[in-house]
Amino acid sequence: MPIALLALAIGAFGIGTTEFVMMGVLPQAATDFGVDIPTAGHLISGYALGVVVGAPLLTAAAVRLPRKTMLLAMMALFTVGNTLFALAPNQEFGVVFRFVAGLPHGAFFGAGAVVASGLVDKSNRAKAVSMMFLGLTLANVVGVPLGTLLGQQVGWRATFAVVAVIGLVAMAAIARLVPHQGRPADPSLRGELGAFKRPQVWLALAIVTFGLGGVFACLSYIAPMLTDVAGYSPSQVTLLLSLAGVGMTIGNLLGGRLADKALMPSLYVALLSLAAVLGIFTVTAQGKVSAAITIFFVGVAGFMIGPMLQARIMEKAGGTPSLVSAAVQSAFNIANSIGAYLGGLVIAGGLGLVAPNWIGALLAVFGLSLAAVSGGLDRKAAKRPVLVEA
């Protein structure tokens, strides 16, 4: 694999760390800002809103830029946002700066996925994209636990200062290792928006939203499941989340390789496996060992889907993949919101702490049905006669 993928992975590592470490240092930030935990939770939703807004808008605004320039600009904005957040004087400014830090998230991954796939031949494109996303999954294994520990021992501001430094390292690596990309072949916003006229693009985004929504229905409430149901102590949850992160890393790499061999069959298997594992987790959550094993496989099954859908949507976007590739990150964060919301509803309804796993399984099955529709459209198109001009 090209060394340039390392630069993209470093950027992804920084983004993954800043997105998820906020959950680990939320109590420290709440105390520092003098607010309660629910109010401090706006620091998480502020970032997510930045991702949803920034992915399409920044990609559209920079559609004429060379993609290497786009990557450098997004990492610069990422670094500025995290630096400002580390210096935030109060909760209100903190939410604004978290929003700023989230703006480049989707645009970076959108441009990065296009760059990664362009560095290799067609048979290795999904694998190359998965190598970039390896940084995101490793953030859950290394970045988030260490960032949480740093925040607990030194202060949450130190955590985000380190994240800003990672942003600077990523910028240096991109400048040094990523080759000049030139301007996109069709540097027009109209051309990029034209990809959204294709039903297959919307189906792929819907599969992201609902299929991965199943993962977040489970993971959003994994801490109380592990403590109140499986019987782990709060201090052990961090290690178990790292175990889930290892599963995510393996699933991401496996998903990229399978997608290059047989994309749609692999996607069917991944969604079916996710539904099955989440269903099984409703039972295995009752025991410590079985819960730990299952949470690992939730990570594997859930994150196999990511590189498959990234490859799928770039394939269906044709020659204008940047905007729809960035839109995947918006769909990812919408999946996060939907999964967390529905999981919270069933808990509030008195169905128990493991009930979000059933919701997750149902969402994965719905994602599988959408994938089946998408595959059916492929088969229908393949049977359509091709008209050849005389």
Coordinates of C-alpha atoms in Angstrom, one line a residue:
M1 CA 0.0 0.0 0.0
P2 CA 1.3 3.6 -0.8
I3 CA 3.0 5.4 2.1
A4 CA 0.6 8.3 1.5
L5 CA -2.2 6.3 3.2
L6 CA -0.2 6.7 6.4
A7 CA -0.7 10.5 6.3
L8 CA -4.4 10.0 5.7
A9 CA -4.6 7.5 8.6
I10 CA -2.9 10.0 11.0
G11 CA -5.5 12.6 10.1
A12 CA -8.3 10.0 10.7
F13 CA -6.7 9.1 14.0
G14 CA -6.9 12.7 15.2
I15 CA -10.5 13.1 14.0
G16 CA -11.6 9.8 15.7
T17 CA -9.9 10.7 18.9
T18 CA -11.5 14.2 19.2
E19 CA -14.9 12.8 18.3
F20 CA -15.1 10.0 20.9
V21 CA -12.7 11.2 23.7
M22 CA -15.2 13.9 24.7
M23 CA -17.4 11.1 26.2
G24 CA -14.5 10.0 28.4
V25 CA -13.6 13.5 29.7
L26 CA -17.2 14.8 29.9
P27 CA -17.3 14.9 33.7
Q28 CA -14.0 16.9 33.9
A29 CA -15.3 19.4 31.4
A30 CA -18.6 19.7 33.1
T31 CA -16.9 20.5 36.5
D32 CA -14.5 23.0 34.9
F33 CA -17.4 24.8 33.1
G34 CA -19.7 24.6 36.2
V35 CA -22.5 22.8 34.4
D36 CA -24.3 19.5 34.9
I37 CA -23.6 16.4 32.8
P38 CA -26.6 16.7 30.5
T39 CA -25.7 20.4 29.7
A40 CA -22.0 19.3 29.1
G41 CA -23.4 16.7 26.7
H42 CA -24.0 19.6 24.3
L43 CA -20.2 19.5 23.7
I44 CA -20.9 16.1 22.0
S45 CA -23.9 17.1 20.0
G46 CA -22.2 20.4 19.0
Y47 CA -19.4 18.4 17.3
A48 CA -21.9 16.0 15.6
L49 CA -23.9 19.0 14.3
G50 CA -20.6 20.4 12.9
V51 CA -20.0 17.1 11.0
V52 CA -23.5 17.0 9.5
V53 CA -23.4 20.7 8.4
G54 CA -19.7 20.8 7.4
A55 CA -19.5 17.6 5.2
P56 CA -21.7 18.9 2.3
L57 CA -21.1 22.6 2.7
L58 CA -17.3 22.6 2.9
T59 CA -17.0 20.0 0.2
A60 CA -19.3 22.1 -2.1
A61 CA -17.4 25.3 -1.3
A62 CA -14.0 23.7 -2.1
V63 CA -15.1 21.7 -5.1
R64 CA -12.6 23.4 -7.4
L65 CA -9.6 22.9 -5.1
P66 CA -7.0 20.2 -5.7
R67 CA -7.8 17.4 -3.2
K68 CA -4.4 17.6 -1.5
T69 CA -5.1 21.3 -0.8
M70 CA -8.5 20.4 0.4
L71 CA -7.0 17.8 2.9
L72 CA -4.5 20.4 4.2
A73 CA -7.2 23.0 4.6
M74 CA -9.5 20.6 6.5
M75 CA -6.8 19.5 8.9
A76 CA -5.9 23.2 9.5
L77 CA -9.5 24.0 10.4
F78 CA -9.5 20.8 12.6
T79 CA -6.3 22.0 14.4
V80 CA -7.7 25.5 15.0
G81 CA -11.0 24.2 16.3
N82 CA -9.4 21.9 18.8
T83 CA -6.9 24.5 19.9
L84 CA -9.7 27.0 20.5
F85 CA -11.7 24.4 22.4
A86 CA -8.7 23.6 24.7
L87 CA -8.7 27.4 25.5
A88 CA -12.5 27.8 25.8
P89 CA -13.5 30.1 28.7
N90 CA -17.0 28.7 29.3
Q91 CA -19.6 26.1 28.1
E92 CA -21.1 28.4 25.5
F93 CA -17.8 29.0 23.7
G94 CA -16.9 25.4 24.2
V95 CA -20.0 24.3 22.2
V96 CA -19.2 26.7 19.4
F97 CA -15.6 25.6 19.2
R98 CA -16.6 21.9 19.2
F99 CA -18.9 22.8 16.3
V100 CA -15.9 24.4 14.5
A101 CA -13.8 21.3 15.2
G102 CA -16.5 19.1 13.7
L103 CA -16.9 21.0 10.5
P104 CA -14.0 19.5 8.6
H105 CA -14.7 15.9 9.7
G106 CA -16.8 14.8 6.8
A107 CA -15.1 16.8 4.1
F108 CA -11.7 15.4 5.2
F109 CA -12.9 11.8 4.9
G110 CA -14.8 12.5 1.7
A111 CA -11.7 13.9 0.0
G112 CA -9.4 11.4 1.7
A113 CA -11.5 8.4 0.4
V114 CA -11.3 9.7 -3.1
V115 CA -7.5 10.3 -2.8
A116 CA -6.9 6.9 -1.2
S117 CA -8.9 5.0 -4.0
G118 CA -7.0 7.0 -6.6
L119 CA -3.6 5.9 -5.3
V120 CA -4.1 2.2 -6.1
D121 CA -5.6 0.1 -9.0
K122 CA -9.3 -0.7 -9.1
S123 CA -9.0 -4.1 -7.5
N124 CA -7.6 -2.5 -4.3
R125 CA -9.7 0.6 -3.9
A126 CA -11.8 -0.5 -0.9
K127 CA -8.7 -1.9 0.8
A128 CA -7.0 1.5 0.4
V129 CA -10.0 3.3 1.8
S130 CA -10.0 0.9 4.8
M131 CA -6.4 1.7 5.4
M132 CA -7.3 5.4 5.8
F133 CA -10.2 4.5 8.2
L134 CA -7.7 2.3 10.1
G135 CA -6.7 5.5 11.8
L136 CA -10.3 6.1 12.9
T137 CA -10.7 2.6 14.4
L138 CA -7.3 2.8 16.1
A139 CA -8.4 6.0 17.8
N140 CA -10.9 3.9 19.7
V141 CA -8.2 1.4 20.7
V142 CA -5.4 3.9 21.6
G143 CA -6.4 7.5 21.3
V144 CA -9.6 7.5 23.3
P145 CA -8.3 5.5 26.3
L146 CA -5.1 7.4 26.5
G147 CA -6.9 10.7 26.0
T148 CA -9.4 9.9 28.7
L149 CA -6.5 8.9 31.1
L150 CA -4.7 12.2 30.3
G151 CA -7.9 14.2 30.9
Q152 CA -8.4 12.5 34.3
Q153 CA -4.9 12.9 35.4
V154 CA -3.9 16.3 34.0
G155 CA -7.1 17.9 32.8
W156 CA -9.4 17.7 29.8
R157 CA -7.8 20.8 28.2
A158 CA -4.5 18.8 27.9
T159 CA -6.3 16.1 26.0
F160 CA -7.5 18.5 23.3
A161 CA -4.2 20.3 23.2
V162 CA -2.6 16.9 22.3
V163 CA -5.3 16.4 19.7
A164 CA -4.4 19.8 18.1
V165 CA -0.8 18.6 17.9
I166 CA -1.9 15.4 16.1
G167 CA -3.6 17.8 13.7
L168 CA -0.3 19.5 13.0
V169 CA 1.5 16.2 12.6
A170 CA -1.2 15.1 10.1
M171 CA -0.7 18.3 8.1
A172 CA 3.0 17.8 7.9
A173 CA 2.5 14.2 6.8
I174 CA 0.0 15.1 4.1
A175 CA 2.2 17.9 2.8
R176 CA 5.2 15.5 2.7
L177 CA 3.7 12.1 1.6
V178 CA 0.5 12.7 -0.4
P179 CA 1.3 13.4 -4.1
H180 CA -0.1 16.4 -5.9
Q181 CA -3.6 15.5 -7.0
G182 CA -4.4 18.3 -9.5
R183 CA -7.9 19.6 -9.8
P184 CA -10.9 17.3 -9.9
A185 CA -11.8 16.1 -13.4
D186 CA -15.2 17.9 -13.2
P187 CA -14.6 20.8 -10.8
S188 CA -18.2 22.0 -10.8
L189 CA -20.8 22.0 -8.0
R190 CA -23.5 21.1 -10.5
G191 CA -21.6 17.9 -11.5
E192 CA -21.1 16.9 -7.8
L193 CA -24.8 17.6 -7.0
G194 CA -25.8 15.6 -10.1
A195 CA -24.7 12.4 -8.4
F196 CA -27.6 12.8 -5.9
K197 CA -30.0 12.3 -8.8
R198 CA -29.1 8.6 -8.7
P199 CA -31.3 6.3 -6.6
Q200 CA -28.4 4.0 -5.8
V201 CA -26.6 6.9 -4.1
W202 CA -29.5 7.5 -1.8
L203 CA -29.9 3.8 -1.1
A204 CA -26.3 3.6 -0.1
L205 CA -26.7 6.6 2.3
A206 CA -29.8 5.0 3.7
I207 CA -28.0 1.8 4.4
V208 CA -25.3 3.8 6.3
T209 CA -28.0 5.5 8.3
F210 CA -30.0 2.5 9.3
G211 CA -27.4 -0.3 9.1
L212 CA -24.9 1.5 11.2
G213 CA -27.7 3.0 13.3
G214 CA -27.9 -0.5 14.7
V215 CA -24.3 -0.3 15.9
F216 CA -24.9 2.9 17.8
A217 CA -28.2 1.8 19.4
C218 CA -25.9 -0.7 21.2
L219 CA -22.8 1.3 21.7
S220 CA -24.6 4.4 23.1
Y221 CA -25.7 2.4 26.1
I222 CA -22.8 -0.1 26.3
A223 CA -21.5 1.3 29.6
P224 CA -24.6 0.7 31.7
M225 CA -25.1 -2.7 30.0
L226 CA -21.6 -3.7 31.1
T227 CA -21.9 -2.4 34.6
D228 CA -25.5 -2.9 35.6
V229 CA -26.2 -6.1 33.5
A230 CA -22.9 -7.9 33.0
G231 CA -21.5 -6.9 36.4
Y232 CA -18.3 -5.1 35.4
S233 CA -16.9 -2.2 37.5
P234 CA -16.8 1.2 35.9
S235 CA -13.0 1.1 35.8
Q236 CA -13.1 -2.0 33.7
V237 CA -15.4 -0.5 31.0
T238 CA -12.5 1.4 29.4
L239 CA -10.7 -1.8 28.8
L240 CA -13.8 -3.4 27.3
L241 CA -14.3 -0.4 25.0
S242 CA -10.7 -0.9 23.9
L243 CA -11.6 -4.5 23.1
A244 CA -14.5 -3.2 21.0
G245 CA -12.1 -0.9 19.3
V246 CA -9.8 -3.9 18.4
G247 CA -12.9 -5.5 16.9
M248 CA -13.6 -2.3 14.9
T249 CA -10.1 -2.3 13.6
I250 CA -10.2 -5.9 12.5
G251 CA -13.7 -5.4 10.9
N252 CA -12.5 -2.3 9.0
L253 CA -9.5 -4.1 7.5
L254 CA -11.6 -7.2 6.7
G255 CA -14.4 -5.2 5.2
G256 CA -12.0 -3.5 2.8
R257 CA -10.6 -6.7 1.6
L258 CA -13.9 -8.4 1.2
A259 CA -15.4 -5.4 -0.7
D260 CA -12.6 -5.6 -3.3
K261 CA -13.5 -9.3 -3.9
A262 CA -17.3 -9.3 -3.9
L263 CA -18.8 -6.0 -2.6
M264 CA -22.6 -6.7 -2.5
P265 CA -22.4 -10.3 -1.3
S266 CA -20.0 -9.2 1.4
L267 CA -22.3 -6.3 2.4
Y268 CA -25.2 -8.8 2.8
V269 CA -23.2 -11.0 5.0
A270 CA -21.9 -8.1 7.1
L271 CA -25.4 -6.7 7.8
L272 CA -26.8 -10.1 8.5
S273 CA -23.9 -10.8 10.9
L274 CA -24.5 -7.5 12.7
A275 CA -28.2 -8.3 13.2
A276 CA -27.3 -11.7 14.5
V277 CA -24.6 -10.5 16.9
L278 CA -26.8 -7.8 18.3
G279 CA -29.6 -10.2 18.8
I280 CA -27.3 -12.6 20.6
F281 CA -26.0 -9.8 22.8
T282 CA -29.4 -9.5 24.5
V283 CA -28.6 -12.9 26.0
T284 CA -24.8 -12.8 26.4
A285 CA -24.9 -9.4 28.1
Q286 CA -25.9 -11.3 31.3
G287 CA -22.4 -12.8 31.8
K288 CA -19.0 -11.1 32.0
V289 CA -17.1 -13.4 29.7
S290 CA -19.9 -13.8 27.1
A291 CA -20.5 -10.0 27.1
A292 CA -16.8 -9.3 26.5
I293 CA -16.7 -11.8 23.6
T294 CA -19.8 -10.4 22.1
I295 CA -18.8 -6.7 22.3
F296 CA -15.7 -7.6 20.3
F297 CA -17.8 -9.2 17.5
V298 CA -20.2 -6.2 17.5
G299 CA -17.1 -4.1 16.6
V300 CA -16.0 -6.5 13.9
A301 CA -19.5 -6.9 12.3
G302 CA -20.4 -3.2 12.6
F303 CA -17.2 -1.8 11.1
M304 CA -16.9 -4.3 8.3
I305 CA -19.8 -2.3 6.8
G306 CA -18.0 1.1 6.6
P307 CA -15.4 0.5 3.8
M308 CA -18.0 -1.5 1.9
L309 CA -20.5 1.4 1.8
Q310 CA -17.7 3.9 1.1
A311 CA -16.6 1.9 -1.9
R312 CA -20.2 1.4 -3.0
I313 CA -21.2 5.1 -2.9
M314 CA -18.0 6.2 -4.8
E315 CA -18.8 3.5 -7.4
K316 CA -22.4 4.8 -7.9
A317 CA -21.4 8.4 -7.9
G318 CA -19.4 7.9 -11.1
G319 CA -16.9 10.6 -11.9
T320 CA -18.1 13.0 -9.2
P321 CA -17.5 11.3 -5.9
S322 CA -16.3 14.0 -3.6
L323 CA -19.6 15.4 -2.3
V324 CA -21.4 12.1 -1.9
S325 CA -18.3 10.6 -0.3
A326 CA -18.4 13.4 2.3
A327 CA -22.2 12.8 2.7
V328 CA -21.4 9.4 4.1
Q329 CA -20.0 11.0 7.2
S330 CA -23.2 13.0 7.6
A331 CA -25.2 9.8 7.3
F332 CA -22.8 8.2 9.8
N333 CA -23.6 10.8 12.4
I334 CA -27.3 10.7 11.7
A335 CA -27.0 7.0 12.3
N336 CA -25.4 7.8 15.6
S337 CA -28.3 10.1 16.6
I338 CA -31.0 7.7 15.4
G339 CA -29.5 4.7 17.2
A340 CA -29.0 6.6 20.4
Y341 CA -32.5 8.1 20.3
L342 CA -34.3 4.8 19.6
G343 CA -32.2 2.9 22.2
G344 CA -33.1 5.6 24.8
L345 CA -36.8 5.3 24.0
V346 CA -36.9 1.5 24.7
I347 CA -35.0 2.0 27.9
A348 CA -37.3 4.8 29.0
G349 CA -40.2 2.6 28.1
G350 CA -39.1 0.1 30.8
L351 CA -37.9 -2.6 28.5
G352 CA -34.5 -2.9 30.2
L353 CA -30.9 -1.9 29.4
V354 CA -30.4 -4.7 26.9
A355 CA -33.4 -3.6 24.8
P356 CA -31.3 -1.3 22.6
N357 CA -29.7 -4.4 21.2
W358 CA -33.0 -5.6 19.8
I359 CA -33.5 -2.1 18.2
G360 CA -30.0 -2.4 16.8
A361 CA -30.8 -5.8 15.3
L362 CA -34.0 -4.5 13.7
L363 CA -32.2 -1.5 12.2
A364 CA -29.5 -3.9 10.8
V365 CA -32.2 -6.0 9.2
F366 CA -33.8 -2.9 7.7
G367 CA -30.4 -1.9 6.3
L368 CA -30.1 -5.4 4.9
S369 CA -33.5 -5.1 3.1
L370 CA -32.3 -1.8 1.6
A371 CA -29.1 -3.5 0.4
A372 CA -31.2 -6.2 -1.2
V373 CA -33.2 -3.6 -3.1
S374 CA -30.0 -1.9 -4.2
G375 CA -28.6 -5.3 -5.4
G376 CA -31.9 -6.0 -7.2
L377 CA -31.5 -2.7 -9.1
D378 CA -28.0 -3.7 -10.1
R379 CA -29.3 -7.0 -11.5
K380 CA -32.1 -5.3 -13.3
A381 CA -29.7 -2.8 -14.9
A382 CA -27.4 -5.7 -16.0
K383 CA -30.2 -7.3 -17.9
R384 CA -31.2 -4.1 -19.7
P385 CA -30.2 -4.3 -23.3
V386 CA -27.4 -1.9 -24.4
L387 CA -28.3 0.1 -27.5
V388 CA -25.5 0.5 -29.9
E389 CA -25.6 3.1 -32.6
A390 CA -25.2 1.9 -36.2

